[in-house]
mmCIF file with all atom_site columns, C-alpha atoms and ligand atoms in Angstrom:
data_model
loop_
_atom_site.group_PDB
_atom_site.id
_atom_site.type_symbol
_atom_site.label_atom_id
_atom_site.label_alt_id
_atom_site.label_comp_id
_atom_site.label_asym_id
_atom_site.label_entity_id
_atom_site.label_seq_id
_atom_site.pdbx_PDB_ins_code
_atom_site.Cartn_x
_atom_site.Cartn_y
_atom_site.Cartn_z
_atom_site.occupancy
_atom_site.B_iso_or_equiv
_atom_site.pdbx_formal_charge
_atom_site.auth_seq_id
_atom_site.auth_comp_id
_atom_site.auth_asym_id
_atom_site.auth_atom_id
_atom_site.pdbx_PDB_model_num
ATOM   1   C CA  . MET A 1 1   ? 95.575  191.834 79.420 1.00 74.00 ? 60  MET A CA  1
ATOM   2   C CA  . LYS A 1 2   ? 92.369  189.826 78.880 1.00 77.00 ? 61  LYS A CA  1
ATOM   3   C CA  . LYS A 1 3   ? 91.601  187.348 81.650 1.00 85.00 ? 62  LYS A CA  1
ATOM   4   C CA  . MET A 1 4   ? 91.388  183.671 80.727 1.00 85.00 ? 63  MET A CA  1
ATOM   5   C CA  . GLY A 1 5   ? 87.812  182.364 80.709 1.00 93.00 ? 64  GLY A CA  1
ATOM   6   C CA  . LEU A 1 6   ? 86.728  179.593 83.062 1.00 96.00 ? 65  LEU A CA  1
ATOM   7   C CA  . LEU A 1 7   ? 86.121  177.003 80.316 1.00 96.00 ? 66  LEU A CA  1
ATOM   8   C CA  . PRO A 1 8   ? 89.586  177.365 78.688 1.00 97.00 ? 67  PRO A CA  1
ATOM   9   C CA  . MET A 1 9   ? 91.140  177.199 82.173 1.00 97.00 ? 68  MET A CA  1
ATOM   10  C CA  . ILE A 1 10  ? 89.290  173.985 82.987 1.00 98.00 ? 69  ILE A CA  1
ATOM   11  C CA  . GLU A 1 11  ? 90.275  172.510 79.613 1.00 98.00 ? 70  GLU A CA  1
ATOM   12  C CA  . ALA A 1 12  ? 93.918  173.530 80.047 1.00 98.00 ? 71  ALA A CA  1
ATOM   13  C CA  . SER A 1 13  ? 93.937  171.583 83.335 1.00 98.00 ? 72  SER A CA  1
ATOM   14  C CA  . PHE A 1 14  ? 92.026  168.574 82.003 1.00 98.00 ? 73  PHE A CA  1
ATOM   15  C CA  . PHE A 1 15  ? 94.222  168.175 78.924 1.00 98.00 ? 74  PHE A CA  1
ATOM   16  C CA  . ALA A 1 16  ? 97.394  168.640 80.993 1.00 98.00 ? 75  ALA A CA  1
ATOM   17  C CA  . ALA A 1 17  ? 96.277  165.739 83.215 1.00 98.00 ? 76  ALA A CA  1
ATOM   18  C CA  . PHE A 1 18  ? 95.435  163.725 80.102 1.00 98.00 ? 77  PHE A CA  1
ATOM   19  C CA  . ALA A 1 19  ? 98.943  164.330 78.710 1.00 98.00 ? 78  ALA A CA  1
ATOM   20  C CA  . LEU A 1 20  ? 100.438 163.174 82.012 1.00 97.00 ? 79  LEU A CA  1
ATOM   21  C CA  . ILE A 1 21  ? 98.472  159.926 81.800 1.00 97.00 ? 80  ILE A CA  1
ATOM   22  C CA  . LEU A 1 22  ? 99.362  159.338 78.126 1.00 96.00 ? 81  LEU A CA  1
ATOM   23  C CA  . ASP A 1 23  ? 103.013 159.805 79.091 1.00 93.00 ? 82  ASP A CA  1
ATOM   24  C CA  . LEU A 1 24  ? 102.691 156.826 81.463 1.00 90.00 ? 83  LEU A CA  1
ATOM   25  C CA  . LEU A 1 25  ? 101.781 154.521 78.576 1.00 89.00 ? 84  LEU A CA  1
ATOM   26  C CA  . PRO A 1 26  ? 104.626 152.544 77.049 1.00 84.00 ? 85  PRO A CA  1
ATOM   27  C CA  . SER A 1 27  ? 106.426 154.591 74.410 1.00 86.00 ? 86  SER A CA  1
ATOM   28  C CA  . ILE A 1 28  ? 108.478 153.521 71.412 1.00 88.00 ? 87  ILE A CA  1
ATOM   29  C CA  . LYS A 1 29  ? 112.005 153.022 72.774 1.00 89.00 ? 88  LYS A CA  1
ATOM   30  C CA  . VAL A 1 30  ? 114.548 153.682 70.023 1.00 87.00 ? 89  VAL A CA  1
ATOM   31  C CA  . SER A 1 31  ? 117.524 153.767 72.420 1.00 85.00 ? 90  SER A CA  1
ATOM   32  C CA  . PRO A 1 32  ? 117.867 154.259 76.199 1.00 82.00 ? 91  PRO A CA  1
ATOM   33  C CA  . SER A 1 33  ? 117.772 158.051 75.746 1.00 82.00 ? 92  SER A CA  1
ATOM   34  C CA  . ILE A 1 34  ? 115.352 158.233 72.794 1.00 87.00 ? 93  ILE A CA  1
ATOM   35  C CA  . SER A 1 35  ? 111.733 157.302 73.409 1.00 90.00 ? 94  SER A CA  1
ATOM   36  C CA  . ILE A 1 36  ? 108.899 158.462 71.234 1.00 94.00 ? 95  ILE A CA  1
ATOM   37  C CA  . SER A 1 37  ? 105.365 159.081 72.468 1.00 94.00 ? 96  SER A CA  1
ATOM   38  C CA  . PHE A 1 38  ? 102.241 160.975 71.447 1.00 96.00 ? 97  PHE A CA  1
ATOM   39  C CA  . ALA A 1 39  ? 101.656 162.441 74.931 1.00 97.00 ? 98  ALA A CA  1
ATOM   40  C CA  . MET A 1 40  ? 101.781 166.005 73.534 1.00 98.00 ? 99  MET A CA  1
ATOM   41  C CA  . VAL A 1 41  ? 98.516  165.450 71.595 1.00 98.00 ? 100 VAL A CA  1
ATOM   42  C CA  . PRO A 1 42  ? 96.219  166.845 74.359 1.00 98.00 ? 101 PRO A CA  1
ATOM   43  C CA  . ILE A 1 43  ? 98.262  170.073 74.536 1.00 98.00 ? 102 ILE A CA  1
ATOM   44  C CA  . PHE A 1 44  ? 98.022  170.431 70.746 1.00 98.00 ? 103 PHE A CA  1
ATOM   45  C CA  . ILE A 1 45  ? 94.248  170.022 71.001 1.00 98.00 ? 104 ILE A CA  1
ATOM   46  C CA  . VAL A 1 46  ? 94.184  172.874 73.547 1.00 98.00 ? 105 VAL A CA  1
ATOM   47  C CA  . ALA A 1 47  ? 96.330  174.938 71.152 1.00 98.00 ? 106 ALA A CA  1
ATOM   48  C CA  . PHE A 1 48  ? 93.882  174.381 68.283 1.00 98.00 ? 107 PHE A CA  1
ATOM   49  C CA  . ARG A 1 49  ? 90.816  174.990 70.481 1.00 98.00 ? 108 ARG A CA  1
ATOM   50  C CA  . TRP A 1 50  ? 91.973  178.064 72.408 1.00 98.00 ? 109 TRP A CA  1
ATOM   51  C CA  . GLY A 1 51  ? 95.241  179.393 71.031 1.00 98.00 ? 110 GLY A CA  1
ATOM   52  C CA  . PHE A 1 52  ? 98.698  180.296 72.266 1.00 98.00 ? 111 PHE A CA  1
ATOM   53  C CA  . LYS A 1 53  ? 98.132  181.555 75.817 1.00 98.00 ? 112 LYS A CA  1
ATOM   54  C CA  . VAL A 1 54  ? 95.870  178.726 76.989 1.00 98.00 ? 113 VAL A CA  1
ATOM   55  C CA  . ALA A 1 55  ? 98.134  176.097 75.385 1.00 98.00 ? 114 ALA A CA  1
ATOM   56  C CA  . LEU A 1 56  ? 101.165 177.689 77.049 1.00 98.00 ? 115 LEU A CA  1
ATOM   57  C CA  . ALA A 1 57  ? 99.343  177.405 80.405 1.00 98.00 ? 116 ALA A CA  1
ATOM   58  C CA  . SER A 1 58  ? 98.341  173.795 79.692 1.00 98.00 ? 117 SER A CA  1
ATOM   59  C CA  . GLY A 1 59  ? 101.898 172.755 78.744 1.00 98.00 ? 118 GLY A CA  1
ATOM   60  C CA  . PHE A 1 60  ? 103.233 174.501 81.843 1.00 98.00 ? 119 PHE A CA  1
ATOM   61  C CA  . LEU A 1 61  ? 100.693 172.645 83.998 1.00 98.00 ? 120 LEU A CA  1
ATOM   62  C CA  . TRP A 1 62  ? 101.692 169.308 82.439 1.00 98.00 ? 121 TRP A CA  1
ATOM   63  C CA  . GLY A 1 63  ? 105.303 170.021 83.445 1.00 98.00 ? 122 GLY A CA  1
ATOM   64  C CA  . LEU A 1 64  ? 104.147 170.943 86.941 1.00 98.00 ? 123 LEU A CA  1
ATOM   65  C CA  . LEU A 1 65  ? 102.137 167.695 87.240 1.00 97.00 ? 124 LEU A CA  1
ATOM   66  C CA  . GLN A 1 66  ? 105.117 165.722 85.975 1.00 96.00 ? 125 GLN A CA  1
ATOM   67  C CA  . VAL A 1 67  ? 107.144 167.261 88.813 1.00 97.00 ? 126 VAL A CA  1
ATOM   68  C CA  . ALA A 1 68  ? 104.333 166.623 91.312 1.00 96.00 ? 127 ALA A CA  1
ATOM   69  C CA  . VAL A 1 69  ? 104.244 162.902 90.516 1.00 95.00 ? 128 VAL A CA  1
ATOM   70  C CA  . GLY A 1 70  ? 108.046 162.824 90.683 1.00 89.00 ? 129 GLY A CA  1
ATOM   71  C CA  . ASP A 1 71  ? 108.558 161.525 87.151 1.00 82.00 ? 130 ASP A CA  1
ATOM   72  C CA  . ILE A 1 72  ? 111.596 163.726 86.446 1.00 92.00 ? 131 ILE A CA  1
ATOM   73  C CA  . TYR A 1 73  ? 115.321 163.853 85.798 1.00 94.00 ? 132 TYR A CA  1
ATOM   74  C CA  . PHE A 1 74  ? 117.012 166.400 88.057 1.00 96.00 ? 133 PHE A CA  1
ATOM   75  C CA  . LEU A 1 75  ? 120.626 167.326 87.296 1.00 97.00 ? 134 LEU A CA  1
ATOM   76  C CA  . SER A 1 76  ? 120.586 170.975 88.447 1.00 97.00 ? 135 SER A CA  1
ATOM   77  C CA  . PRO A 1 77  ? 117.997 173.654 89.267 1.00 98.00 ? 136 PRO A CA  1
ATOM   78  C CA  . VAL A 1 78  ? 118.520 175.455 85.937 1.00 98.00 ? 137 VAL A CA  1
ATOM   79  C CA  . GLN A 1 79  ? 118.248 172.188 83.946 1.00 98.00 ? 138 GLN A CA  1
ATOM   80  C CA  . PHE A 1 80  ? 115.097 171.327 85.909 1.00 97.00 ? 139 PHE A CA  1
ATOM   81  C CA  . VAL A 1 81  ? 113.413 174.670 85.210 1.00 98.00 ? 140 VAL A CA  1
ATOM   82  C CA  . ILE A 1 82  ? 114.379 174.592 81.513 1.00 98.00 ? 141 ILE A CA  1
ATOM   83  C CA  . GLU A 1 83  ? 113.213 171.013 80.908 1.00 98.00 ? 142 GLU A CA  1
ATOM   84  C CA  . TYR A 1 84  ? 110.068 170.874 83.042 1.00 97.00 ? 143 TYR A CA  1
ATOM   85  C CA  . PHE A 1 85  ? 108.664 174.399 82.942 1.00 97.00 ? 144 PHE A CA  1
ATOM   86  C CA  . ILE A 1 86  ? 110.006 176.259 79.929 1.00 98.00 ? 145 ILE A CA  1
ATOM   87  C CA  . ALA A 1 87  ? 110.159 173.322 77.476 1.00 98.00 ? 146 ALA A CA  1
ATOM   88  C CA  . PHE A 1 88  ? 106.685 171.949 78.301 1.00 98.00 ? 147 PHE A CA  1
ATOM   89  C CA  . ALA A 1 89  ? 105.112 175.429 78.172 1.00 98.00 ? 148 ALA A CA  1
ATOM   90  C CA  . PHE A 1 90  ? 106.676 176.056 74.746 1.00 98.00 ? 149 PHE A CA  1
ATOM   91  C CA  . ILE A 1 91  ? 104.490 173.305 73.187 1.00 98.00 ? 150 ILE A CA  1
ATOM   92  C CA  . GLY A 1 92  ? 101.946 176.139 73.330 1.00 98.00 ? 151 GLY A CA  1
ATOM   93  C CA  . PHE A 1 93  ? 103.645 177.744 70.317 1.00 98.00 ? 152 PHE A CA  1
ATOM   94  C CA  . ALA A 1 94  ? 101.441 175.437 68.237 1.00 98.00 ? 153 ALA A CA  1
ATOM   95  C CA  . GLY A 1 95  ? 98.659  177.825 69.298 1.00 98.00 ? 154 GLY A CA  1
ATOM   96  C CA  . LEU A 1 96  ? 100.075 180.569 67.060 1.00 98.00 ? 155 LEU A CA  1
ATOM   97  C CA  . PHE A 1 97  ? 98.168  178.821 64.254 1.00 98.00 ? 156 PHE A CA  1
ATOM   98  C CA  . TYR A 1 98  ? 94.866  178.883 66.129 1.00 98.00 ? 157 TYR A CA  1
ATOM   99  C CA  . GLN A 1 99  ? 93.195  181.445 63.871 1.00 98.00 ? 158 GLN A CA  1
ATOM   100 C CA  . VAL A 1 100 ? 94.038  179.831 60.554 1.00 98.00 ? 159 VAL A CA  1
ATOM   101 C CA  . ILE A 1 101 ? 93.086  176.388 61.930 1.00 98.00 ? 160 ILE A CA  1
ATOM   102 C CA  . GLN A 1 102 ? 89.738  177.661 63.211 1.00 97.00 ? 161 GLN A CA  1
ATOM   103 C CA  . LYS A 1 103 ? 89.085  179.294 59.828 1.00 97.00 ? 162 LYS A CA  1
ATOM   104 C CA  . CYS A 1 104 ? 89.703  175.973 58.039 1.00 96.00 ? 163 CYS A CA  1
ATOM   105 C CA  . VAL A 1 105 ? 87.278  174.187 60.408 1.00 96.00 ? 164 VAL A CA  1
ATOM   106 C CA  . LYS A 1 106 ? 84.631  176.854 59.860 1.00 94.00 ? 165 LYS A CA  1
ATOM   107 C CA  . ASN A 1 107 ? 84.984  176.718 56.076 1.00 94.00 ? 166 ASN A CA  1
ATOM   108 C CA  . GLY A 1 108 ? 85.101  172.938 55.910 1.00 93.00 ? 167 GLY A CA  1
ATOM   109 C CA  . ASP A 1 109 ? 88.523  173.147 54.256 1.00 95.00 ? 168 ASP A CA  1
ATOM   110 C CA  . LYS A 1 110 ? 89.807  169.720 55.271 1.00 95.00 ? 169 LYS A CA  1
ATOM   111 C CA  . LYS A 1 111 ? 92.928  169.743 53.110 1.00 96.00 ? 170 LYS A CA  1
ATOM   112 C CA  . ASN A 1 112 ? 94.267  173.024 54.501 1.00 97.00 ? 171 ASN A CA  1
ATOM   113 C CA  . LEU A 1 113 ? 93.205  171.987 58.004 1.00 97.00 ? 172 LEU A CA  1
ATOM   114 C CA  . MET A 1 114 ? 95.491  168.939 57.757 1.00 98.00 ? 173 MET A CA  1
ATOM   115 C CA  . ILE A 1 115 ? 98.357  171.056 56.383 1.00 98.00 ? 174 ILE A CA  1
ATOM   116 C CA  . TRP A 1 116 ? 98.104  173.645 59.184 1.00 98.00 ? 175 TRP A CA  1
ATOM   117 C CA  . ILE A 1 117 ? 97.753  170.978 61.859 1.00 98.00 ? 176 ILE A CA  1
ATOM   118 C CA  . VAL A 1 118 ? 100.997 169.375 60.697 1.00 98.00 ? 177 VAL A CA  1
ATOM   119 C CA  . ILE A 1 119 ? 102.754 172.781 60.558 1.00 98.00 ? 178 ILE A CA  1
ATOM   120 C CA  . ALA A 1 120 ? 101.488 173.772 64.032 1.00 98.00 ? 179 ALA A CA  1
ATOM   121 C CA  . THR A 1 121 ? 102.458 170.372 65.464 1.00 98.00 ? 180 THR A CA  1
ATOM   122 C CA  . PHE A 1 122 ? 105.927 170.789 63.986 1.00 98.00 ? 181 PHE A CA  1
ATOM   123 C CA  . ILE A 1 123 ? 106.384 174.286 65.455 1.00 98.00 ? 182 ILE A CA  1
ATOM   124 C CA  . GLY A 1 124 ? 105.148 173.159 68.905 1.00 98.00 ? 183 GLY A CA  1
ATOM   125 C CA  . SER A 1 125 ? 107.478 170.138 68.830 1.00 98.00 ? 184 SER A CA  1
ATOM   126 C CA  . VAL A 1 126 ? 110.494 172.193 67.710 1.00 98.00 ? 185 VAL A CA  1
ATOM   127 C CA  . ALA A 1 127 ? 109.742 174.875 70.338 1.00 98.00 ? 186 ALA A CA  1
ATOM   128 C CA  . ARG A 1 128 ? 109.724 172.228 73.109 1.00 98.00 ? 187 ARG A CA  1
ATOM   129 C CA  . TYR A 1 129 ? 112.709 170.173 71.973 1.00 98.00 ? 188 TYR A CA  1
ATOM   130 C CA  . PHE A 1 130 ? 114.816 173.260 71.303 1.00 98.00 ? 189 PHE A CA  1
ATOM   131 C CA  . TRP A 1 131 ? 114.975 173.607 75.110 1.00 98.00 ? 190 TRP A CA  1
ATOM   132 C CA  . HIS A 1 132 ? 115.747 169.919 75.646 1.00 98.00 ? 191 HIS A CA  1
ATOM   133 C CA  . PHE A 1 133 ? 118.505 170.361 73.054 1.00 98.00 ? 192 PHE A CA  1
ATOM   134 C CA  . VAL A 1 134 ? 119.927 173.354 74.966 1.00 98.00 ? 193 VAL A CA  1
ATOM   135 C CA  . ALA A 1 135 ? 119.701 171.480 78.293 1.00 98.00 ? 194 ALA A CA  1
ATOM   136 C CA  . GLY A 1 136 ? 121.156 168.459 76.503 1.00 97.00 ? 195 GLY A CA  1
ATOM   137 C CA  . PHE A 1 137 ? 124.464 169.997 75.531 1.00 96.00 ? 196 PHE A CA  1
ATOM   138 C CA  . VAL A 1 138 ? 124.830 172.137 78.660 1.00 97.00 ? 197 VAL A CA  1
ATOM   139 C CA  . PHE A 1 139 ? 123.879 169.496 81.270 1.00 98.00 ? 198 PHE A CA  1
ATOM   140 C CA  . TRP A 1 140 ? 123.787 166.043 79.645 1.00 97.00 ? 199 TRP A CA  1
ATOM   141 C CA  . GLY A 1 141 ? 127.095 166.293 77.767 1.00 95.00 ? 200 GLY A CA  1
ATOM   142 C CA  . GLU A 1 142 ? 128.871 163.752 79.972 1.00 95.00 ? 201 GLU A CA  1
ATOM   143 C CA  . TYR A 1 143 ? 126.575 161.041 78.609 1.00 95.00 ? 202 TYR A CA  1
ATOM   144 C CA  . ALA A 1 144 ? 127.861 161.610 75.064 1.00 95.00 ? 203 ALA A CA  1
ATOM   145 C CA  . PRO A 1 145 ? 129.737 158.646 73.569 1.00 95.00 ? 204 PRO A CA  1
ATOM   146 C CA  . GLU A 1 146 ? 133.554 158.896 73.490 1.00 94.00 ? 205 GLU A CA  1
ATOM   147 C CA  . GLY A 1 147 ? 134.700 161.431 70.932 1.00 95.00 ? 206 GLY A CA  1
ATOM   148 C CA  . GLN A 1 148 ? 131.258 162.948 70.270 1.00 96.00 ? 207 GLN A CA  1
ATOM   149 C CA  . SER A 1 149 ? 130.757 166.607 71.140 1.00 96.00 ? 208 SER A CA  1
ATOM   150 C CA  . PRO A 1 150 ? 127.922 167.389 73.590 1.00 97.00 ? 209 PRO A CA  1
ATOM   151 C CA  . MET A 1 151 ? 126.320 169.604 70.942 1.00 97.00 ? 210 MET A CA  1
ATOM   152 C CA  . VAL A 1 152 ? 126.196 166.818 68.311 1.00 98.00 ? 211 VAL A CA  1
ATOM   153 C CA  . TYR A 1 153 ? 125.079 164.283 70.941 1.00 97.00 ? 212 TYR A CA  1
ATOM   154 C CA  . SER A 1 154 ? 122.226 166.512 72.087 1.00 98.00 ? 213 SER A CA  1
ATOM   155 C CA  . LEU A 1 155 ? 121.209 167.291 68.513 1.00 98.00 ? 214 LEU A CA  1
ATOM   156 C CA  . ILE A 1 156 ? 121.041 163.574 67.651 1.00 97.00 ? 215 ILE A CA  1
ATOM   157 C CA  . VAL A 1 157 ? 119.143 162.552 70.810 1.00 97.00 ? 216 VAL A CA  1
ATOM   158 C CA  . ASN A 1 158 ? 116.726 165.478 70.995 1.00 97.00 ? 217 ASN A CA  1
ATOM   159 C CA  . GLY A 1 159 ? 116.432 165.988 67.240 1.00 97.00 ? 218 GLY A CA  1
ATOM   160 C CA  . SER A 1 160 ? 115.386 162.390 66.648 1.00 96.00 ? 219 SER A CA  1
ATOM   161 C CA  . THR A 1 161 ? 113.045 162.357 69.680 1.00 97.00 ? 220 THR A CA  1
ATOM   162 C CA  . MET A 1 162 ? 111.473 165.552 68.382 1.00 98.00 ? 221 MET A CA  1
ATOM   163 C CA  . LEU A 1 163 ? 111.042 164.202 64.839 1.00 98.00 ? 222 LEU A CA  1
ATOM   164 C CA  . GLY A 1 164 ? 109.539 160.940 66.109 1.00 97.00 ? 223 GLY A CA  1
ATOM   165 C CA  . ALA A 1 165 ? 107.128 162.703 68.457 1.00 97.00 ? 224 ALA A CA  1
ATOM   166 C CA  . PHE A 1 166 ? 106.180 165.195 65.728 1.00 98.00 ? 225 PHE A CA  1
ATOM   167 C CA  . VAL A 1 167 ? 105.402 162.409 63.224 1.00 98.00 ? 226 VAL A CA  1
ATOM   168 C CA  . LEU A 1 168 ? 103.456 160.344 65.779 1.00 97.00 ? 227 LEU A CA  1
ATOM   169 C CA  . CYS A 1 169 ? 101.458 163.349 67.056 1.00 98.00 ? 228 CYS A CA  1
ATOM   170 C CA  . SER A 1 170 ? 100.722 164.482 63.479 1.00 98.00 ? 229 SER A CA  1
ATOM   171 C CA  . ILE A 1 171 ? 99.401  161.039 62.556 1.00 98.00 ? 230 ILE A CA  1
ATOM   172 C CA  . VAL A 1 172 ? 97.209  160.810 65.680 1.00 98.00 ? 231 VAL A CA  1
ATOM   173 C CA  . LEU A 1 173 ? 95.906  164.364 65.248 1.00 98.00 ? 232 LEU A CA  1
ATOM   174 C CA  . ALA A 1 174 ? 95.281  163.918 61.509 1.00 97.00 ? 233 ALA A CA  1
ATOM   175 C CA  . ILE A 1 175 ? 93.263  160.732 62.109 1.00 97.00 ? 234 ILE A CA  1
ATOM   176 C CA  . LEU A 1 176 ? 91.403  162.273 65.051 1.00 97.00 ? 235 LEU A CA  1
ATOM   177 C CA  . LEU A 1 177 ? 90.590  165.586 63.376 1.00 97.00 ? 236 LEU A CA  1
ATOM   178 C CA  . SER A 1 178 ? 89.861  164.336 59.874 1.00 94.00 ? 237 SER A CA  1
ATOM   179 C CA  . THR A 1 179 ? 87.138  162.118 61.301 1.00 93.00 ? 238 THR A CA  1
ATOM   180 C CA  . SER A 1 180 ? 85.811  164.593 63.878 1.00 92.00 ? 239 SER A CA  1
ATOM   181 C CA  . SER A 1 181 ? 86.801  168.212 63.457 1.00 93.00 ? 240 SER A CA  1
ATOM   182 C CA  . ARG A 1 182 ? 84.199  168.922 66.188 1.00 94.00 ? 241 ARG A CA  1
ATOM   183 C CA  . LEU A 1 183 ? 86.966  168.098 68.656 1.00 95.00 ? 242 LEU A CA  1
ATOM   184 C CA  . ILE A 1 184 ? 88.583  171.448 68.001 1.00 96.00 ? 243 ILE A CA  1
ATOM   185 C CA  . GLN A 1 185 ? 85.370  173.424 67.625 1.00 93.00 ? 244 GLN A CA  1
ATOM   186 C CA  . THR A 1 186 ? 84.584  175.711 70.536 1.00 89.00 ? 245 THR A CA  1
ATOM   187 C CA  . LYS A 1 187 ? 81.797  177.684 68.870 1.00 78.00 ? 246 LYS A CA  1
ATOM   188 C CA  . ASN A 1 188 ? 78.403  176.077 68.834 1.00 63.00 ? 247 ASN A CA  1
ATOM   189 C CA  . HIS A 1 189 ? 77.934  175.886 65.070 1.00 54.00 ? 248 HIS A CA  1
ATOM   190 C CA  . TYR A 1 190 ? 78.000  173.002 62.662 1.00 53.00 ? 249 TYR A CA  1
ATOM   191 C CA  . SER A 1 191 ? 80.972  173.414 60.378 1.00 49.00 ? 250 SER A CA  1
ATOM   192 C CA  . ALA A 1 192 ? 80.730  172.967 56.631 1.00 56.00 ? 251 ALA A CA  1
ATOM   193 C CA  . MET A 1 193 ? 83.017  169.964 57.140 1.00 60.00 ? 252 MET A CA  1
ATOM   194 C CA  . ASP A 1 194 ? 80.579  168.103 59.380 1.00 54.00 ? 253 ASP A CA  1
ATOM   195 C CA  . LYS A 1 195 ? 77.706  168.899 57.013 1.00 55.00 ? 254 LYS A CA  1
ATOM   196 C CA  . LYS A 1 196 ? 79.686  167.377 54.174 1.00 56.00 ? 255 LYS A CA  1
ATOM   197 C CA  . ALA A 1 197 ? 80.382  164.307 56.288 1.00 54.00 ? 256 ALA A CA  1
ATOM   198 C CA  . SER A 1 198 ? 76.757  163.711 57.187 1.00 46.00 ? 257 SER A CA  1
HETATM 199 C C1  . LIG B 2 .   ? 121.008 164.477 75.509 1.00 54.84 ? 533 LIG B C1  1
HETATM 200 C C2  . LIG B 2 .   ? 119.885 164.620 76.466 1.00 54.84 ? 533 LIG B C2  1
HETATM 201 N N1  . LIG B 2 .   ? 119.528 163.565 77.203 1.00 54.84 ? 533 LIG B N1  1
HETATM 202 C C3  . LIG B 2 .   ? 118.470 163.680 78.046 1.00 54.84 ? 533 LIG B C3  1
HETATM 203 C C4  . LIG B 2 .   ? 117.803 164.871 78.165 1.00 54.84 ? 533 LIG B C4  1
HETATM 204 C C5  . LIG B 2 .   ? 116.653 165.010 79.106 1.00 54.84 ? 533 LIG B C5  1
HETATM 205 N N2  . LIG B 2 .   ? 115.325 165.153 78.501 1.00 54.84 ? 533 LIG B N2  1
HETATM 206 C C6  . LIG B 2 .   ? 115.153 165.049 77.144 1.00 54.84 ? 533 LIG B C6  1
HETATM 207 C C7  . LIG B 2 .   ? 113.872 165.147 76.574 1.00 54.84 ? 533 LIG B C7  1
HETATM 208 C C8  . LIG B 2 .   ? 112.762 165.343 77.386 1.00 54.84 ? 533 LIG B C8  1
HETATM 209 C C9  . LIG B 2 .   ? 112.925 165.448 78.756 1.00 54.84 ? 533 LIG B C9  1
HETATM 210 C C10 . LIG B 2 .   ? 111.724 165.711 79.616 1.00 54.84 ? 533 LIG B C10 1
HETATM 211 C C11 . LIG B 2 .   ? 111.038 164.473 80.061 1.00 54.84 ? 533 LIG B C11 1
HETATM 212 O O1  . LIG B 2 .   ? 110.366 163.870 79.018 1.00 54.84 ? 533 LIG B O1  1
HETATM 213 C C12 . LIG B 2 .   ? 114.210 165.337 79.339 1.00 54.84 ? 533 LIG B C12 1
HETATM 214 C C13 . LIG B 2 .   ? 114.433 165.442 80.805 1.00 54.84 ? 533 LIG B C13 1
HETATM 215 C C14 . LIG B 2 .   ? 118.236 165.966 77.371 1.00 54.84 ? 533 LIG B C14 1
HETATM 216 N N3  . LIG B 2 .   ? 117.630 167.174 77.421 1.00 54.84 ? 533 LIG B N3  1
HETATM 217 N N4  . LIG B 2 .   ? 119.271 165.810 76.531 1.00 54.84 ? 533 LIG B N4  1
#
């Protein structure tokens, strides 16, 4: 297995810390259990800059930092591991689109870049919230309203949080990357996109 370079490692750590800080900002509170934030954006940037493995590491680190600062909900050891290590690391699945995204940047193909960014953001969000959904019906079921099954309760809470976060992250990333695609460029070349812009 290829070793991770020093620069991607440093970036994985930096962006994980950035996500932790963004998560401290006030988020959009839809209900007591549904709050929507764009804190995943830094991990998506890592995914688009370096790909799956580095983004997986960065998401994992964010979870670890979240635990270190004590900003967690602990119901049981299995719930804790699922929600703070597995779920956060799975945001890295957005990195599966690294190659096609990098190709769009290189070719100055802004339209397809936006499409792939939205798709990758969706996959990363689904991959994370799938685990919160699983933890939700296994461990959080007792919080379901009278007469609602834990499965439906978890799907509503985590499904709507996921959709909100996905939409918010997509908007932030689309604005950020349509104005400066350099943000996800790791190679030292001017892309066709930046040439067009200048
Ligand atoms: C139904 C339900 N309620 C609460 C949780 C816990 N949960 C959900 C989403 C994200 C996170 C991590 C911290 O942001 C947590 C702990 C759940 N899974 N399901």
